[in-house]
Amino acid sequence: MDARPFFDKKGSLRFCLLFAVLVSVFYSLTSLQVVISHVDITTPVTSAVIKTTRLLVDLLGAPVRLENADLVTPGMRLRISDDCNGMIAFIIYMSAVLAFPSRWRDKGIGILMGAVLIWTLNILRILILVYVALYFPQFFFETHIYVAQSVVIAAGVVLWFFWAQSALRAADSTRPSTAA
């Protein structure tokens, strides 16, 4: 698929509209009760985040215990809710990949790369928040709300830019040459 039209006004508008629709659809699929009652992917993802975080906290020897969805430190209780599982950042990233004009193979590779990177960064974000709660509890709120979330979202945007450039190069390399 030729991505060059993406850079004109019509292509950019198409991308923005498709991106907005995809974000809305994917977010609805993970948050509307009528959908969740039939197919709930959010709860298993959140559970996997909790178990992975708990395993890593144990390996690092932090004085933290797990109570349901809470990581309990000596001075603070950290609830890992569905909003903490990285799915929103992934939905934004995946929607941008799907909305961008590129080959389906490139989209698949981009989505897999994004899933791994965003998952890893999100787990790292939670681990850092645990250590902030343990050793710098006075900075927890600001770190959680302003720094940690922004880093994961910014990383998703940066990854998308790199992926889009790669997808454009791949499209150019498969396009027949017009040189005589």
N, CA and C of each residue as an Amber inpcrd file, in Angstrom:
protein
   540
   0.8440000  -1.1760000   0.0000000   0.0000000   0.0000000   0.0000000
   0.8900000   1.2400000   0.0000000   0.5540000   2.1940000  -0.8300000
   1.3560000   3.4080000  -0.9480000   1.0060000   4.3650000   0.1850000
   1.9960000   4.7290000   0.9800000   1.7650000   5.6160000   2.1250000
   1.9210000   7.0780000   1.7520000   2.3480000   7.3690000   0.5350000
   2.5570000   8.7700000   0.1560000   1.2970000   9.6090000   0.2880000
   0.1120000   9.0920000  -0.1060000  -1.0900000   9.9110000   0.0730000
  -1.3640000  10.2690000   1.5370000  -0.7630000   9.5380000   2.4600000
  -0.9310000   9.8520000   3.8800000  -0.4950000  11.2770000   4.1710000
   0.4800000  11.7550000   3.4270000   1.0630000  13.0490000   3.7400000
   0.3100000  14.2150000   3.1200000  -0.7190000  13.9520000   2.3200000
  -1.5200000  15.0690000   1.8330000  -2.6700000  15.3020000   2.8120000
  -3.4240000  16.3700000   2.5670000  -4.4900000  16.7670000   3.4890000
  -5.5430000  15.6610000   3.6510000  -5.9510000  15.0660000   2.5440000
  -6.9730000  14.0130000   2.5800000  -6.4680000  12.7800000   3.3330000
  -5.2170000  12.3880000   3.0760000  -4.6490000  11.2260000   3.7540000
  -4.5050000  11.4440000   5.2470000  -4.0960000  12.6410000   5.6260000
  -3.9500000  12.9570000   7.0530000  -5.3000000  12.9480000   7.7500000
  -6.3110000  13.4990000   7.0770000  -7.6590000  13.5020000   7.6470000
  -8.1720000  12.0690000   7.7900000  -7.9420000  11.2350000   6.7690000
  -8.3520000   9.8350000   6.8290000  -7.6950000   9.1350000   8.0140000
  -6.3840000   9.3530000   8.1810000  -5.6560000   8.7490000   9.2970000
  -6.2690000   9.1830000  10.6270000  -6.4830000  10.4820000  10.7970000
  -7.0070000  10.9940000  12.0730000  -8.3940000  10.4350000  12.3780000
  -9.2600000  10.4080000  11.3610000 -10.6100000   9.8790000  11.5810000
 -10.5840000   8.3850000  11.8940000  -9.8170000   7.6310000  11.1200000
  -9.7190000   6.1930000  11.3680000  -9.1030000   5.9160000  12.7360000
  -8.0780000   6.6740000  13.0930000  -7.4470000   6.5360000  14.4050000
  -8.4750000   6.7650000  15.5130000  -9.2570000   7.8490000  15.4120000
 -10.2590000   8.1650000  16.4370000 -11.3160000   7.0640000  16.5350000
 -11.7560000   6.5550000  15.3940000 -12.7570000   5.4790000  15.3950000
 -12.1820000   4.2220000  16.0430000 -10.9630000   3.8530000  15.6560000
 -10.3470000   2.6400000  16.2100000 -10.1260000   2.7510000  17.7160000
  -9.6280000   3.8960000  18.1850000  -9.4460000   4.0830000  19.6300000
 -10.7930000   3.9310000  20.3340000 -11.8270000   4.5540000  19.7900000
 -13.1570000   4.4750000  20.4120000 -13.6790000   3.0420000  20.4530000
 -13.5250000   2.3270000  19.3500000 -14.0150000   0.9420000  19.2830000
 -13.2420000   0.0520000  20.2500000 -11.9080000   0.1020000  20.1910000
 -11.1060000  -0.7660000  21.0600000 -11.3040000  -0.4210000  22.5360000
 -11.3910000   0.8660000  22.8480000 -11.6160000   1.2520000  24.2440000
 -12.9820000   0.7440000  24.7070000 -13.9900000   0.8700000  23.8510000
 -15.3270000   0.3770000  24.2000000 -15.3170000  -1.1280000  24.4360000
 -14.5640000  -1.8500000  23.6070000 -14.4920000  -3.3080000  23.7650000
 -13.8600000  -3.7230000  25.0910000 -13.0450000  -2.8550000  25.6670000
 -12.3880000  -3.2010000  26.9320000 -13.0400000  -2.5470000  28.1430000
 -14.0470000  -1.6920000  27.9240000 -14.5870000  -0.9820000  29.0830000
 -16.1060000  -1.0280000  29.2310000 -16.8380000  -1.3110000  28.1900000
 -18.2950000  -1.3450000  28.3060000 -18.7510000  -2.6500000  28.9490000
 -19.5730000  -2.5270000  29.9660000 -20.0250000  -3.6930000  30.7190000
 -20.7470000  -4.6980000  29.8380000 -21.5170000  -4.2200000  28.8690000
 -22.2520000  -5.1320000  27.9940000 -21.2870000  -6.0040000  27.1830000
 -20.1280000  -5.4790000  26.8420000 -19.1180000  -6.2590000  26.1150000
 -18.3530000  -7.1420000  27.0900000 -17.9420000  -6.5600000  28.2180000
 -17.1460000  -7.2890000  29.2110000 -17.9020000  -8.5080000  29.7440000
 -19.2250000  -8.4000000  29.8390000 -19.9990000  -9.5390000  30.3530000
 -19.9190000 -10.7490000  29.4150000 -19.5830000 -10.5290000  28.1530000
 -19.4460000 -11.6320000  27.1890000 -17.9890000 -12.0030000  26.9320000
 -17.1510000 -11.0020000  26.7670000 -15.7340000 -11.2360000  26.4680000
 -14.9170000 -10.2270000  27.2700000 -14.3030000 -10.7000000  28.3300000
 -13.5110000  -9.8140000  29.1890000 -12.0280000 -10.1150000  28.9980000
 -11.3370000  -9.2270000  28.3060000  -9.8890000  -9.4070000  28.1620000
  -9.1240000  -8.5550000  29.1670000  -9.8030000  -7.5700000  29.7470000
  -9.1360000  -6.6590000  30.6730000  -8.7350000  -7.3570000  31.9670000
  -9.6310000  -8.1350000  32.5510000  -9.3380000  -8.7950000  33.8240000
  -8.1530000  -9.7520000  33.7220000  -8.0780000 -10.6160000  32.7070000
  -6.8990000 -11.4900000  32.6130000  -5.5950000 -10.7130000  32.3860000
  -5.6630000  -9.6230000  31.6220000  -4.4520000  -8.8180000  31.4040000
  -4.0100000  -8.1880000  32.7190000  -4.9580000  -7.6240000  33.4620000
  -4.6310000  -7.0200000  34.7570000  -4.0700000  -8.0700000  35.7060000
  -4.6680000  -9.2530000  35.7220000  -4.1750000 -10.3420000  36.5690000
  -2.7460000 -10.7210000  36.1940000  -2.4570000 -10.7880000  34.9060000
  -1.0900000 -11.1110000  34.4570000  -0.1040000 -10.0240000  34.8640000
  -0.5330000  -8.7690000  34.7990000   0.3310000  -7.6570000  35.2370000
   0.6250000  -7.7880000  36.7250000  -0.3990000  -8.0820000  37.5120000
  -0.2270000  -8.2310000  38.9620000   0.7300000  -9.3820000  39.2680000
   0.5150000 -10.5370000  38.6410000   1.3700000 -11.7010000  38.9050000
   2.8110000 -11.4560000  38.4640000   2.9930000 -10.8390000  37.3080000
   4.3460000 -10.5460000  36.8210000   5.0460000  -9.5650000  37.7490000
   4.3260000  -8.5220000  38.1400000   4.9090000  -7.5250000  39.0410000
   5.2780000  -8.1650000  40.3680000   4.3840000  -8.9820000  40.8930000
   4.6460000  -9.6490000  42.1740000   5.8850000 -10.5500000  42.0770000
   6.0080000 -11.2930000  41.0010000   7.1700000 -12.1610000  40.7980000
   8.4610000 -11.3380000  40.7810000   8.4510000 -10.2360000  40.0550000
   9.6550000  -9.4010000  39.9650000   9.9690000  -8.7110000  41.2880000
   8.9330000  -8.2780000  41.9960000   9.1420000  -7.6640000  43.3210000
   9.7720000  -8.6840000  44.2620000   9.2950000  -9.9230000  44.2150000
   9.8830000 -10.9940000  45.0360000  11.3440000 -11.2310000  44.6680000
  11.6310000 -11.2990000  43.3590000  13.0090000 -11.5230000  42.9080000
  13.9410000 -10.3950000  43.3480000  13.4080000  -9.1820000  43.4000000
  14.2150000  -8.0290000  43.8080000  14.3030000  -7.8910000  45.3260000
  13.5430000  -8.6980000  46.0360000  13.6230000  -8.7080000  47.4940000
  12.9780000  -7.5180000  48.1830000  12.0230000  -6.8910000  47.5460000
  11.3500000  -5.7360000  48.1560000  10.3680000  -6.2090000  49.2260000
  10.2410000  -5.4430000  50.3080000   9.3080000  -5.8140000  51.3790000
   7.8690000  -5.4650000  51.0010000   7.3210000  -6.2330000  50.0800000
   5.9770000  -5.9780000  49.5640000   5.2190000  -7.2970000  49.5630000
   3.9510000  -7.2320000  49.9410000   3.1280000  -8.4330000  49.8640000
   1.9280000  -8.1510000  48.9620000   1.3700000  -9.2080000  48.4340000
   0.2370000  -9.1040000  47.5270000  -1.0380000  -9.4610000  48.2740000
  -2.0320000  -8.5850000  48.1970000  -3.3690000  -8.8490000  48.7440000
  -4.3730000  -8.5370000  47.6400000  -4.9020000  -9.5710000  47.0190000
  -5.8060000  -9.4300000  45.8700000  -5.1120000  -8.6300000  44.7720000
  -5.6440000  -7.4460000  44.4390000  -5.0280000  -6.6190000  43.3910000
  -4.1480000  -5.5300000  43.9850000  -3.8150000  -5.6480000  45.2650000
  -3.0190000  -4.6190000  45.9400000  -1.6110000  -5.1110000  46.2290000
  -0.6420000  -4.2590000  45.9570000   0.7220000  -4.4720000  46.4310000
   0.8410000  -3.6260000  47.6900000   1.1200000  -4.2750000  48.7990000
   1.1340000  -3.5850000  50.0850000   2.5740000  -3.4250000  50.5490000
   2.9860000  -2.1640000  50.6920000   4.3070000  -1.8460000  51.2300000
   4.1190000  -1.5060000  52.6950000   5.2020000  -1.3680000  53.4690000
   5.0320000  -1.0030000  54.8740000   4.2680000   0.3090000  55.0870000
   4.3180000   1.2210000  54.1070000   3.6520000   2.5030000  54.3180000
   2.5350000   2.8320000  53.3550000   2.2680000   1.9570000  52.3950000
   1.2990000   2.3170000  51.3680000   0.7040000   1.0720000  50.7220000
  -0.5310000   1.2200000  50.2840000  -1.2290000   0.1560000  49.5550000
  -1.3970000   0.6370000  48.1140000  -0.8520000  -0.1480000  47.1690000
  -0.9230000   0.2130000  45.7550000  -1.8990000  -0.7150000  45.0490000
  -2.9800000  -0.1590000  44.5660000  -3.9750000  -0.9620000  43.8520000
  -3.6270000  -0.9750000  42.3710000  -3.4850000  -2.1580000  41.8200000
  -3.2580000  -2.2930000  40.3810000  -4.6260000  -2.5430000  39.7550000
  -5.2030000  -1.4740000  39.2450000  -6.5480000  -1.5560000  38.6690000
  -6.4620000  -1.8270000  37.1680000  -7.6250000  -1.9530000  36.5530000
  -7.6610000  -2.1750000  35.1110000  -7.0310000  -1.0110000  34.3420000
  -7.0320000   0.1700000  34.9270000  -6.4060000   1.3270000  34.2790000
  -4.8870000   1.2760000  34.3540000  -4.3420000   0.3690000  35.1450000
  -2.8860000   0.2680000  35.3250000  -2.2580000  -0.8440000  34.4950000
  -3.0380000  -1.4990000  33.6600000  -2.5160000  -2.6780000  32.9680000
  -1.8400000  -2.3800000  31.6300000  -1.8020000  -1.1330000  31.2160000
  -1.1300000  -0.7530000  29.9770000  -1.9970000  -0.8720000  28.7380000
  -3.2370000  -1.3340000  28.9030000  -4.0840000  -1.5420000  27.7270000
  -4.4570000  -0.2450000  27.0280000  -4.6500000   0.8320000  27.7760000
  -5.0220000   2.0980000  27.1360000  -3.8810000   2.5940000  26.2520000
  -2.6590000   2.5380000  26.7680000  -1.5030000   2.9340000  25.9520000
  -1.3890000   2.0340000  24.7260000  -1.6300000   0.7390000  24.8940000
  -1.5500000  -0.1840000  23.7660000  -2.6620000   0.0740000  22.7550000
  -3.8550000   0.3810000  23.2310000  -4.9710000   0.6890000  22.3300000
  -4.6410000   1.9090000  21.4750000  -4.0730000   2.9330000  22.0940000
  -3.6860000   4.1370000  21.3480000  -2.6410000   3.7810000  20.2920000
  -1.6250000   3.0430000  20.7040000  -0.5530000   2.6490000  19.7850000
  -1.0980000   1.7710000  18.6510000  -1.8400000   0.7300000  18.9990000
  -2.3560000  -0.2070000  18.0000000  -3.2780000   0.5100000  17.0120000
  -4.0810000   1.4340000  17.5010000  -4.9720000   2.1840000  16.6210000
  -4.1800000   3.0220000  15.6260000  -3.0850000   3.6220000  16.0890000
  -2.2410000   4.4130000  15.1840000  -1.6050000   3.5190000  14.1230000
  -1.1570000   2.3390000  14.5230000  -0.5600000   1.3960000  13.5640000
  -1.6070000   0.9620000  12.5350000  -2.7880000   0.6000000  12.9950000
  -3.8280000   0.1280000  12.0770000  -4.3360000   1.2350000  11.1570000
  -4.3440000   2.4760000  11.6330000  -4.8360000   3.5900000  10.8220000
  -3.8280000   4.0430000   9.7740000  -2.5670000   3.7290000   9.9800000
  -1.5150000   4.1730000   9.0640000  -1.5250000   3.3110000   7.8030000
  -1.4250000   3.9330000   6.6270000  -1.4360000   3.1460000   5.3900000
  -0.1360000   2.3560000   5.2210000  -0.2290000   1.0570000   5.4070000
   0.9410000   0.1850000   5.2670000   0.4550000  -1.2360000   5.0210000
   1.3970000  -2.1250000   4.7220000   1.0520000  -3.5260000   4.4700000
   0.5990000  -4.1860000   5.7730000  -0.2750000  -5.1750000   5.6540000
  -0.7700000  -5.8780000   6.8400000   0.3560000  -6.5860000   7.5780000
   1.3230000  -7.0730000   6.8410000   2.4740000  -7.7300000   7.4780000
   3.2050000  -6.7360000   8.3830000   3.4140000  -5.5160000   7.8840000
   4.0860000  -4.4870000   8.6790000   3.2430000  -4.0880000   9.8920000
   1.9370000  -4.0260000   9.7050000   1.0460000  -3.7090000  10.8290000
   1.1610000  -4.7850000  11.9140000   1.1560000  -6.0580000  11.4880000
   1.2750000  -7.1580000  12.4490000   2.5720000  -7.0950000  13.2350000
   3.6730000  -6.8520000  12.5280000   4.9730000  -6.7270000  13.2040000
   4.9500000  -5.5470000  14.1630000   4.3920000  -4.4270000  13.7170000
   4.3210000  -3.2390000  14.5690000   3.4890000  -3.4650000  15.8190000
   2.3760000  -4.1540000  15.6630000   1.5080000  -4.4280000  16.8120000
   2.2030000  -5.3570000  17.8030000   2.8690000  -6.3930000  17.3090000
   3.6010000  -7.3000000  18.2100000   4.7300000  -6.5710000  18.9390000
   5.4930000  -5.7550000  18.2070000   6.5690000  -4.9800000  18.8490000
   5.9960000  -4.0560000  19.9180000   4.8910000  -3.4000000  19.5910000
   4.2640000  -2.4860000  20.5390000   3.7550000  -3.1990000  21.7750000
   3.1610000  -4.3790000  21.5740000   2.6520000  -5.1460000  22.7170000
   3.7840000  -5.4850000  23.6780000   4.8970000  -5.9590000  23.1340000
   6.0420000  -6.3350000  23.9830000   6.6250000  -5.1110000  24.6800000
   6.8540000  -4.0390000  23.9310000   7.4620000  -2.8430000  24.5210000
   6.5570000  -2.2070000  25.5700000   5.2870000  -2.0410000  25.2460000
   4.3710000  -1.3850000  26.1920000   4.1670000  -2.2590000  27.4240000
   4.0620000  -3.5780000  27.2500000   3.9520000  -4.4870000  28.4010000
   5.1740000  -4.3310000  29.3050000   6.3550000  -4.3930000  28.7020000
   7.6040000  -4.3070000  29.4690000   7.7160000  -2.9680000  30.1840000
   7.4410000  -1.8890000  29.4750000   7.5170000  -0.5620000  30.0980000
   6.4880000  -0.4020000  31.2060000   5.3070000  -0.9650000  31.0070000
   4.2840000  -0.8500000  32.0380000   4.6790000  -1.6030000  33.3060000
   5.2450000  -2.7970000  33.1550000   5.7200000  -3.5460000  34.3260000
   6.8350000  -2.7610000  35.0110000   7.7540000  -2.2260000  34.2280000
   8.8370000  -1.4050000  34.7830000   8.2720000  -0.1810000  35.4990000
   7.2450000   0.4340000  34.9200000   6.5820000   1.5880000  35.5430000
   6.0320000   1.2130000  36.9180000   5.3710000   0.0690000  37.0120000
   4.8000000  -0.3560000  38.2920000   5.9060000  -0.6680000  39.2970000
   6.9660000  -1.3290000  38.8490000   8.0980000  -1.6110000  39.7520000
   8.7120000  -0.3210000  40.2890000   8.8780000   0.6580000  39.4240000
   9.4220000   1.9500000  39.8680000   8.4770000   2.5960000  40.8720000
   7.1790000   2.5100000  40.6190000   6.2140000   3.0800000  41.5640000
   6.2650000   2.3740000  42.9160000   6.4980000   1.0670000  42.9080000
   6.6550000   0.3370000  44.1740000   7.8540000   0.8900000  44.9380000
   8.9640000   1.0740000  44.2480000  10.1650000   1.5830000  44.9200000
  10.0080000   3.0380000  45.3570000   9.2860000   3.8300000  44.5870000
   8.9890000   5.2010000  45.0220000   8.1210000   5.1500000  46.2790000
   7.1300000   4.2630000  46.3040000   6.2710000   4.1230000  47.4880000
   7.0790000   3.6870000  48.7050000   8.0680000   2.8240000  48.4940000
   8.8910000   2.3420000  49.6070000   9.8500000   3.4040000  50.1340000
  10.5260000   4.0950000  49.2310000  11.6430000   4.9430000  49.6500000
  11.4010000   6.4450000  49.5020000  10.4300000   6.8460000  48.6910000
  10.1290000   8.2680000  48.5010000   8.6170000   8.4780000  48.4320000
   7.8950000   8.0500000  49.4750000   6.4280000   8.0930000  49.3990000
   5.8670000   9.5000000  49.1730000   6.6180000  10.5210000  49.5730000
   6.1400000  11.8910000  49.3870000   6.0590000  12.2750000  47.9030000
   6.7500000  11.5340000  47.0450000   6.7340000  11.8240000  45.6070000
   5.8610000  10.8480000  44.8110000   5.1660000   9.9640000  45.5140000
   4.4220000   8.9180000  44.8120000   3.3480000   9.4840000  43.8850000
   2.5140000  10.3710000  44.3800000   1.4000000  10.8890000  43.5780000
   1.9010000  11.5190000  42.2790000   2.8590000  12.4140000  42.3930000
   3.3860000  13.0990000  41.2090000   4.0540000  12.1200000  40.2480000
   4.8010000  11.1700000  40.8000000   5.4700000  10.1820000  39.9530000
   4.4410000   9.3290000  39.2220000   3.4020000   8.9110000  39.9360000
   2.3730000   8.0630000  39.3410000   1.5800000   8.8010000  38.2640000
   1.0780000   9.9730000  38.6090000   0.1700000  10.6860000  37.7130000
   0.8900000  11.3700000  36.5570000   1.9910000  12.0390000  36.8520000
   2.6170000  12.8770000  35.8240000   3.7820000  12.2160000  35.0960000
   4.6180000  11.5080000  35.8110000   5.8410000  10.9900000  35.1960000
   5.6150000   9.6120000  34.5740000   5.1950000   8.6580000  35.3710000
   5.1390000   7.2630000  34.9250000   4.1820000   7.0600000  33.7500000
   2.9920000   7.6200000  33.8330000   2.0330000   7.4620000  32.7390000
   2.5280000   8.1430000  31.4740000   3.0950000   9.3260000  31.6420000
   3.6030000  10.0700000  30.4830000   4.7170000   9.3180000  29.7760000
   5.5810000   8.6730000  30.5390000   6.6980000   7.9360000  29.9370000
   6.1840000   6.7770000  29.0790000   5.2010000   6.0380000  29.5680000
   4.6750000   4.9010000  28.8040000   3.9870000   5.3930000  27.5280000
   3.1940000   6.4420000  27.6350000   2.5040000   6.9690000  26.4540000
   3.5080000   7.5570000  25.4670000   4.4790000   8.3210000  25.9660000
   5.5080000   8.8950000  25.0860000   6.3010000   7.7940000  24.3900000
   6.6110000   6.7320000  25.1050000   7.3420000   5.6130000  24.4980000
   6.5150000   4.9820000  23.3780000   5.2080000   4.8700000  23.5850000
   4.3370000   4.3440000  22.5370000   4.3250000   5.2370000  21.3050000
   4.3120000   6.5480000  21.5180000   4.3420000   7.4960000  20.3960000
   5.6700000   7.3960000  19.6500000   6.7710000   7.3530000  20.3920000
   8.0960000   7.2400000  19.7660000   8.2060000   5.9260000  18.9880000
   7.7460000   4.8310000  19.5930000   7.7740000   3.5470000  18.8920000
   6.9580000   3.6270000  17.6090000   5.7920000   4.2800000  17.6680000
   4.9660000   4.4040000  16.4660000   5.7030000   5.1860000  15.3750000
   6.3710000   6.2690000  15.7410000   7.1240000   7.0360000  14.7400000
   8.1940000   6.1680000  14.0820000   8.9360000   5.4060000  14.8970000
   9.9620000   4.5220000  14.3350000   9.3280000   3.4390000  13.4600000
   8.2300000   2.8640000  13.9400000   7.5500000   1.8410000  13.1540000
   7.0500000   2.4220000  11.8290000   6.4300000   3.6090000  11.8660000
   5.8940000   4.2210000  10.6460000   7.0130000   4.4700000   9.6310000
   8.1590000   4.9450000  10.1130000   9.3040000   5.1460000   9.2130000
   9.7390000   3.8160000   8.5990000   9.7890000   2.7880000   9.4100000
  10.1690000   1.4590000   8.9220000   9.1530000   0.9470000   7.9010000
   7.8760000   1.1630000   8.1640000   6.8290000   0.7260000   7.2380000
   6.9340000   1.4780000   5.9170000   7.2610000   2.7640000   5.9750000
   7.4410000   3.5390000   4.7450000   8.6340000   3.0290000   3.9450000
   9.7390000   2.7360000   4.6380000  10.9260000   2.1990000   3.9570000
  10.6130000   0.8400000   3.3290000   9.8730000   0.0040000   4.0530000
   9.5150000  -1.3160000   3.5190000   8.6400000  -1.1650000   2.2770000
   7.7160000  -0.2170000   2.3020000   6.8530000   0.0120000   1.1420000
   7.6740000   0.5190000  -0.0390000   8.6240000   1.4040000   0.2250000
   9.4840000   1.9240000  -0.8450000  10.3520000   0.8290000  -1.4460000
  10.8210000  -0.0930000  -0.6120000  11.7190000  -1.1420000  -1.1140000
  10.9820000  -2.1770000  -1.9600000   9.6760000  -2.2980000  -1.7880000
   8.9180000  -3.2740000  -2.5730000   8.2560000  -2.6430000  -3.7930000
   8.2920000  -1.3160000  -3.8800000   7.6960000  -0.6160000  -5.0140000
   8.6240000  -0.7460000  -6.2200000   8.0860000  -1.0790000  -7.3910000
   8.9420000  -1.1940000  -8.5720000   9.5790000   0.1470000  -8.9130000
  10.7950000   0.0930000  -9.3410000  11.5380000   1.3010000  -9.6970000
  11.0080000   1.8570000 -11.0130000  10.9040000   3.1950000 -11.0770000
  10.4390000   3.8400000 -12.3040000  11.5980000   4.4200000 -13.0990000
  12.8220000   4.1960000 -12.6220000  13.9950000   4.7280000 -13.3210000
  14.2230000   3.9450000 -14.6120000  14.6450000   4.6600000 -15.6430000
  14.8830000   4.0040000 -16.9310000  16.2880000   3.5030000 -17.0590000
